[in-house]
Structure formats: C-alpha cells, structure tokens
mmCIF file of N, CA, C and O in Angstrom:
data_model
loop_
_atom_site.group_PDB
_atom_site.id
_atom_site.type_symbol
_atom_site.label_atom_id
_atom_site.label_comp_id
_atom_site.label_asym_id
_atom_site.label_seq_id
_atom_site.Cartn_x
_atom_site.Cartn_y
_atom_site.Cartn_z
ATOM 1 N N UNK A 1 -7.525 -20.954 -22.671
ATOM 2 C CA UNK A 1 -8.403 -20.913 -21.520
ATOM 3 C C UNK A 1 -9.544 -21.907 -21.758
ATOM 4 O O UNK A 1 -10.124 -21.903 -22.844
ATOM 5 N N UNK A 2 -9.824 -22.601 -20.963
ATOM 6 C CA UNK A 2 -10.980 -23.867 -21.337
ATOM 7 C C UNK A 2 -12.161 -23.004 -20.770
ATOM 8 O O UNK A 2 -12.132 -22.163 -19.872
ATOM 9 N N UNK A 3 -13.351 -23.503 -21.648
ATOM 10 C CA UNK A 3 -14.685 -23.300 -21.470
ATOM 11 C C UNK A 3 -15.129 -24.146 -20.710
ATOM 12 O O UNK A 3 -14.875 -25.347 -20.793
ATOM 13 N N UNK A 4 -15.986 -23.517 -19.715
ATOM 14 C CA UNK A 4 -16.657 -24.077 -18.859
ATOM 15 C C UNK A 4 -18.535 -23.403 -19.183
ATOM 16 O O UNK A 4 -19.048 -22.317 -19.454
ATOM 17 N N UNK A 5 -19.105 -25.140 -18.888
ATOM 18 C CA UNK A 5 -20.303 -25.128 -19.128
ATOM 19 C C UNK A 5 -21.557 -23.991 -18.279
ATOM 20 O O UNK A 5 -21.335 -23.332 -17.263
ATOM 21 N N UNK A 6 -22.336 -24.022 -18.751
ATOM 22 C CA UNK A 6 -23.504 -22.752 -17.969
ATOM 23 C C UNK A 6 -23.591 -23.806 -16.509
ATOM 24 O O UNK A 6 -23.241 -23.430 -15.390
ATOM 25 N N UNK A 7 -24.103 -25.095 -16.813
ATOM 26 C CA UNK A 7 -24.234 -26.104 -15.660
ATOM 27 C C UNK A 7 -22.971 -26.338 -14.558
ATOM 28 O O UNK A 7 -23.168 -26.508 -13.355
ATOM 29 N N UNK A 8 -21.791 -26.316 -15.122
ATOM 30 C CA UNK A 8 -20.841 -26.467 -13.886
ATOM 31 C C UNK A 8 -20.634 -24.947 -13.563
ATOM 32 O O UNK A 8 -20.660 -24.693 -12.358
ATOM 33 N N UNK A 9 -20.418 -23.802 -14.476
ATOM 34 C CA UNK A 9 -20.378 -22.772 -13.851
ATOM 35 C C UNK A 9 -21.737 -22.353 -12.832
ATOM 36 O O UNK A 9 -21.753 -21.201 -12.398
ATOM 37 N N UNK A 10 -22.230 -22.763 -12.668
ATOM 38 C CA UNK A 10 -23.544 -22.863 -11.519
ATOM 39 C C UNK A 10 -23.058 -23.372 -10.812
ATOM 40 O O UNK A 10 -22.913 -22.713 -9.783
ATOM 41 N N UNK A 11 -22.416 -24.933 -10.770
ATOM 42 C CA UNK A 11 -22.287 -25.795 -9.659
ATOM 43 C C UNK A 11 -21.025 -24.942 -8.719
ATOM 44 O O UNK A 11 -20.930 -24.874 -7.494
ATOM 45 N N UNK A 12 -20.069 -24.302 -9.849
ATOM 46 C CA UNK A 12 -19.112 -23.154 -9.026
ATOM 47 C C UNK A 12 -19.603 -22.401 -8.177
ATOM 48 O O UNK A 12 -19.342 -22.524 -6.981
ATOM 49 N N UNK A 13 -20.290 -21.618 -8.587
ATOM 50 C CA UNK A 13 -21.225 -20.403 -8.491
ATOM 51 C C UNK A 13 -21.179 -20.597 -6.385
ATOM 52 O O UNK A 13 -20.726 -19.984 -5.418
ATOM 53 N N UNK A 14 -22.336 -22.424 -6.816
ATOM 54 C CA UNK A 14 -23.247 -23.093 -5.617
ATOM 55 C C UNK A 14 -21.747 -22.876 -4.637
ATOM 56 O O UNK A 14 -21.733 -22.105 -3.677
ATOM 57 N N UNK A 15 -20.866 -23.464 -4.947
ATOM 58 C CA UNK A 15 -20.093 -24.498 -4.006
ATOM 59 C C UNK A 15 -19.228 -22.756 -3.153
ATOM 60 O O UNK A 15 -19.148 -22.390 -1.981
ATOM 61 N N UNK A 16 -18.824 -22.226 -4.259
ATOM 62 C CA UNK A 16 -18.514 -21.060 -3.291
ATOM 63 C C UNK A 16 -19.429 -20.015 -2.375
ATOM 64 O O UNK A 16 -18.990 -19.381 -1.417
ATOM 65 N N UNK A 17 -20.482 -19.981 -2.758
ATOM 66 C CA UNK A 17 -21.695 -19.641 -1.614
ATOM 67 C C UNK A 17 -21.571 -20.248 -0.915
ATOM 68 O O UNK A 17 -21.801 -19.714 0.170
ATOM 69 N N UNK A 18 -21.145 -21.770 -0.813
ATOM 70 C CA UNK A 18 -21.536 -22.243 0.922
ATOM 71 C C UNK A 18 -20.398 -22.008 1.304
ATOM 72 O O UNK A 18 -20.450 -22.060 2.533
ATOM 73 N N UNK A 19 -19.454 -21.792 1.007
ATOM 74 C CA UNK A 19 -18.158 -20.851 1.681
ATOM 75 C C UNK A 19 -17.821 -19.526 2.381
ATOM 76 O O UNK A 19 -17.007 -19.143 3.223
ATOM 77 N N UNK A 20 -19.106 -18.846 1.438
ATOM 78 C CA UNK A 20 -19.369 -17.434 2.301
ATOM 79 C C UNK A 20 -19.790 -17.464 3.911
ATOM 80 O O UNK A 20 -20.543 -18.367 4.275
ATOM 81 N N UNK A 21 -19.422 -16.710 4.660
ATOM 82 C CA UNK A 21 -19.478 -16.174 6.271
ATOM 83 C C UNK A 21 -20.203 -15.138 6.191
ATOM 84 O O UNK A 21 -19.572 -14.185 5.734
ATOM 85 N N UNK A 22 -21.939 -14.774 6.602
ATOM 86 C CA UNK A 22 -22.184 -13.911 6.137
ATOM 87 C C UNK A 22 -22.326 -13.451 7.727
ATOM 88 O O UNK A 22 -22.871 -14.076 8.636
ATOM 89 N N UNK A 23 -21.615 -12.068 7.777
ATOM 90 C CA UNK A 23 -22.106 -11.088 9.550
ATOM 91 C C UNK A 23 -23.091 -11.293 10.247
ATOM 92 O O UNK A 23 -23.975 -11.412 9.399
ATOM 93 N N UNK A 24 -23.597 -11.428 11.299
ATOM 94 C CA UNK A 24 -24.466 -11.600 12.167
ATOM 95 C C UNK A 24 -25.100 -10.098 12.497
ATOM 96 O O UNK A 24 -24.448 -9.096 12.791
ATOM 97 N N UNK A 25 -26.625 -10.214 12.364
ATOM 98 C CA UNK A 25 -27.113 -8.708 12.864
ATOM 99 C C UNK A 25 -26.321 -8.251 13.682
ATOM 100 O O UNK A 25 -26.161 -7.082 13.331
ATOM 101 N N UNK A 26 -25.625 -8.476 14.702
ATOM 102 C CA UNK A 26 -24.818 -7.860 15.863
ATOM 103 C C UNK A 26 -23.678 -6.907 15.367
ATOM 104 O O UNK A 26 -23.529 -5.729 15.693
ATOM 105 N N UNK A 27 -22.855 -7.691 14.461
ATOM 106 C CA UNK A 27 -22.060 -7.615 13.658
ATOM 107 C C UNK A 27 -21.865 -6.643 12.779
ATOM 108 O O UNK A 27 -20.887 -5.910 12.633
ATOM 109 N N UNK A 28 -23.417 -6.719 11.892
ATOM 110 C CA UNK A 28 -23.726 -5.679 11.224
ATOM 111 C C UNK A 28 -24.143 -4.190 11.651
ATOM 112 O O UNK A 28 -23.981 -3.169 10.982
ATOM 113 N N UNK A 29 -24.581 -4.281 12.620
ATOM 114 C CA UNK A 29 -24.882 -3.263 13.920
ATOM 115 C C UNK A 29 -23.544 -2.493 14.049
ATOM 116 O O UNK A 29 -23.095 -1.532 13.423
ATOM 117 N N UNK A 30 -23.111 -3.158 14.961
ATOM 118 C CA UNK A 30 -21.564 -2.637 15.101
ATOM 119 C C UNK A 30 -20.929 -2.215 14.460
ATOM 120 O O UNK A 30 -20.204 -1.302 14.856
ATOM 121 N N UNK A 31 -20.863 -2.754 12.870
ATOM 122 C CA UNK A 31 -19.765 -2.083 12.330
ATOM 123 C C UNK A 31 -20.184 -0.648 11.290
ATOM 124 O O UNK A 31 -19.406 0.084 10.679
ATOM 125 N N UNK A 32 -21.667 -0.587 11.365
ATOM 126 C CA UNK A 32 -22.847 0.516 11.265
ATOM 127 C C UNK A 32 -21.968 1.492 11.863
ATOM 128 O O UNK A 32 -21.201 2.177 11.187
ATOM 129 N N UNK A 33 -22.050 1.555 12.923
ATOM 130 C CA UNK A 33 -21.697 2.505 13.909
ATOM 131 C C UNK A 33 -20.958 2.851 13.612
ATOM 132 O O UNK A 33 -20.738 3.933 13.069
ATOM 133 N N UNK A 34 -20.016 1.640 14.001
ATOM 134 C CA UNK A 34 -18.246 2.121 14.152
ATOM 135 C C UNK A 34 -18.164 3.100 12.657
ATOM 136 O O UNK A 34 -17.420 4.079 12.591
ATOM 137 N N UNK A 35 -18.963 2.700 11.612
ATOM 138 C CA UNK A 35 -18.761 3.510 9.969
ATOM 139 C C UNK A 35 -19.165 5.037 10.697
ATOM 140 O O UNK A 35 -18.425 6.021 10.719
ATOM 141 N N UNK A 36 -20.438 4.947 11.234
ATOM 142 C CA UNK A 36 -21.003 6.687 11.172
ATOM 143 C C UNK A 36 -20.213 7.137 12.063
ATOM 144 O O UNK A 36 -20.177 8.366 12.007
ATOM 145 N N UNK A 37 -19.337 6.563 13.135
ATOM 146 C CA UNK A 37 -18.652 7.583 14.205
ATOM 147 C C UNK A 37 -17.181 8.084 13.413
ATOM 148 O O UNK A 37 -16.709 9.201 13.628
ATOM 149 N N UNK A 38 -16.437 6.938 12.325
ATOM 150 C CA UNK A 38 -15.567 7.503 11.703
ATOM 151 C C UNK A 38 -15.485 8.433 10.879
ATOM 152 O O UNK A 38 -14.484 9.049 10.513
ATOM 153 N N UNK A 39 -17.234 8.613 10.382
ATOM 154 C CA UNK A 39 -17.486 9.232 9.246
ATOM 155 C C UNK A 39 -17.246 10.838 9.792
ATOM 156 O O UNK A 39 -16.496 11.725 9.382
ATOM 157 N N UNK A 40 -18.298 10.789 10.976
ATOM 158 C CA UNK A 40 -18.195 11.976 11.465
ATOM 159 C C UNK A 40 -17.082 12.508 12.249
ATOM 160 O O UNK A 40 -17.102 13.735 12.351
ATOM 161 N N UNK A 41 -15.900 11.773 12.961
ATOM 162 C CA UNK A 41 -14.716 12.382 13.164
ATOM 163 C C UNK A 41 -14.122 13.071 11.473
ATOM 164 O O UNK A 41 -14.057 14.277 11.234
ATOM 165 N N UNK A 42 -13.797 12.108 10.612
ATOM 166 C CA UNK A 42 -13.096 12.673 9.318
ATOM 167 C C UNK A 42 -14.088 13.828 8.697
ATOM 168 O O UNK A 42 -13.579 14.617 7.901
ATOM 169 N N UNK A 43 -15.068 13.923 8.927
ATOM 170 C CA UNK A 43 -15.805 14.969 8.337
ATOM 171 C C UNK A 43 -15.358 16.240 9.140
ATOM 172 O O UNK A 43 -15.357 17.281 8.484
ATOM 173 N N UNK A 44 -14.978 16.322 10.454
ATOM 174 C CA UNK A 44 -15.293 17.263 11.234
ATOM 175 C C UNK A 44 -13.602 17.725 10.932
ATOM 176 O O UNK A 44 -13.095 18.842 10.832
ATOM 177 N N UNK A 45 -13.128 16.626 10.861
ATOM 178 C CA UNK A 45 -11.300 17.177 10.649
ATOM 179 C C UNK A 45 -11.191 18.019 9.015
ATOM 180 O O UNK A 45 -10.583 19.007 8.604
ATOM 181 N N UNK A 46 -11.919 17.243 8.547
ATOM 182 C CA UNK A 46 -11.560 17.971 6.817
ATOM 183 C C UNK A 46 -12.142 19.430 7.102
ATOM 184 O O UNK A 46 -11.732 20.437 6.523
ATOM 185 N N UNK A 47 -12.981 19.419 7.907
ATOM 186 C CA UNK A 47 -13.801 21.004 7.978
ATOM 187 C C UNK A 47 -12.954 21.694 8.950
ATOM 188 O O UNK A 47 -13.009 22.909 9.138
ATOM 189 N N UNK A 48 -12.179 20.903 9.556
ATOM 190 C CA UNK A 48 -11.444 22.050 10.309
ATOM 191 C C UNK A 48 -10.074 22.633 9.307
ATOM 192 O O UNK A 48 -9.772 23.787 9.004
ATOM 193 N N UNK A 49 -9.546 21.573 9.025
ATOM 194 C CA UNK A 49 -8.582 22.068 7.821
ATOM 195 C C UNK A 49 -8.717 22.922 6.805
ATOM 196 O O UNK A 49 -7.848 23.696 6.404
ATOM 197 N N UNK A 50 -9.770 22.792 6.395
ATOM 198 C CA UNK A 50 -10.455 23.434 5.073
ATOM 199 C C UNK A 50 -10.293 24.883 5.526
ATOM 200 O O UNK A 50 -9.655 25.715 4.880
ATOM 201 N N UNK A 51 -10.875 25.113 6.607
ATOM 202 C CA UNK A 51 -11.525 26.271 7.619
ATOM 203 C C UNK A 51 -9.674 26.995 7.344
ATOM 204 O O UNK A 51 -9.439 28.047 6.748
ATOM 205 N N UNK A 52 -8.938 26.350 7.780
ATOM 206 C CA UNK A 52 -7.434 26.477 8.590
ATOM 207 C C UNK A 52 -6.810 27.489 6.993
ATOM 208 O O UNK A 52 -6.297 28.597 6.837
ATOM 209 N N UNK A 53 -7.242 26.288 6.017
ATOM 210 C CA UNK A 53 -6.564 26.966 4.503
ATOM 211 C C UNK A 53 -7.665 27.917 4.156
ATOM 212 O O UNK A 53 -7.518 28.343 3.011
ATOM 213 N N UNK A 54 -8.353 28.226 4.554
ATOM 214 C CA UNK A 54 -9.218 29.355 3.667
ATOM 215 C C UNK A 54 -9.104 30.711 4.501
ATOM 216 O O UNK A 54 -9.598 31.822 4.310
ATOM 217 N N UNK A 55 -8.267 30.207 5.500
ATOM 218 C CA UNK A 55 -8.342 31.322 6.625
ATOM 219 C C UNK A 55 -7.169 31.935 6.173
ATOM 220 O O UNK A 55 -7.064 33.153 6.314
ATOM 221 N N UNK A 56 -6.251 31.277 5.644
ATOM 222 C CA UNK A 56 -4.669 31.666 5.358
ATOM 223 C C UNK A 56 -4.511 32.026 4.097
ATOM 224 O O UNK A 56 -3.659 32.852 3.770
ATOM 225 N N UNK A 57 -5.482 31.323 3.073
ATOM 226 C CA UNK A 57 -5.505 32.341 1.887
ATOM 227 C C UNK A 57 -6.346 33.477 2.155
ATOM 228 O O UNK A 57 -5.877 34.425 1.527
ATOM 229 N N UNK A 58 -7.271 33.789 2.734
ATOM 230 C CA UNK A 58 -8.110 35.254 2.803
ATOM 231 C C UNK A 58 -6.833 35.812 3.613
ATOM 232 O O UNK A 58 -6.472 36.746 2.897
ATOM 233 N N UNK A 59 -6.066 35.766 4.565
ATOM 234 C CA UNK A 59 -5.037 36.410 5.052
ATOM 235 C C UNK A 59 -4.204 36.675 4.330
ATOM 236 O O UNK A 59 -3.481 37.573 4.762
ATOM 237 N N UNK A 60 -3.813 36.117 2.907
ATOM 238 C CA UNK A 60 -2.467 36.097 2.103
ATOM 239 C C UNK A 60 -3.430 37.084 1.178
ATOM 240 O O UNK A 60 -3.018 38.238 1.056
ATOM 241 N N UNK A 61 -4.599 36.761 0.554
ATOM 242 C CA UNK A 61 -4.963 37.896 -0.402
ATOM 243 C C UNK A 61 -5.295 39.330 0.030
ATOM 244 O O UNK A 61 -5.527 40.214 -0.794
ATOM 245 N N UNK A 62 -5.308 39.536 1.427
ATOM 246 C CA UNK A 62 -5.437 40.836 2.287
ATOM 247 C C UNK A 62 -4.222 41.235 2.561
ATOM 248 O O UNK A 62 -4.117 42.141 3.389
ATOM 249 N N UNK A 63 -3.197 40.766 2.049
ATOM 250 C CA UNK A 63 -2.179 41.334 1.776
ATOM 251 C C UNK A 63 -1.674 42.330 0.519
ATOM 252 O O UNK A 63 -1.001 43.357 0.607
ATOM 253 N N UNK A 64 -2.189 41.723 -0.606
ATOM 254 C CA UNK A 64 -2.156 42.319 -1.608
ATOM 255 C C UNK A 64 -2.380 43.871 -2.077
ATOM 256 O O UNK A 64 -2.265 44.179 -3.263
#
C-alpha cells in the first residue's frame, strides 16, 4: 500500500469536498418532517403490536 503524504492527503481531503452536494434549507426541512411523521407512524404501530402480544400472553397465562 503506498504512503501518501499529510500535504496531498489534504489536497484529497480539498478536492473531494468540492464534490460534496450539500441539501438546501428546503431540503433539509422536508426531509425533517418526512423523518418525524415516519417516526411517529412506526412508533404508533410497534405500540399497537406490543399492546396485541401482551394482550395474548395475559390471555394465555389466565389460562393456567
């Protein structure tokens, strides 16, 4: 594997930063959202499931 210098590994560093696309506030906005509205559908489903299995084991141990 060849060594590369502190100085060109910088000039790497540089040259792929100006390659980066960084989101536009709008962008970042949006996809904010779009995160907290998924968050809170999957939150609300795991709690219904959860709800669904705890309901069916307290029914299975009231069997006993």
């Amino acid at each position: 594997m060849a060594k590369t210098s502190p100085g060109e590994f910088m000039r790497q560093v540089q040259a792929e930063m100006r390659k980066v696309v960084w989101p536009t506030r709008q962008e970042t906005i949006t996809t904010g959202i779009f995160v907290a509205i998924l968050m809170t559908i999957l939150a609300v489903f795991f709690l219904g499931v959860d709800s669904l299995f705890g309901a069916i084991v307290r029914w299975l141990l009231s069997l006993a």
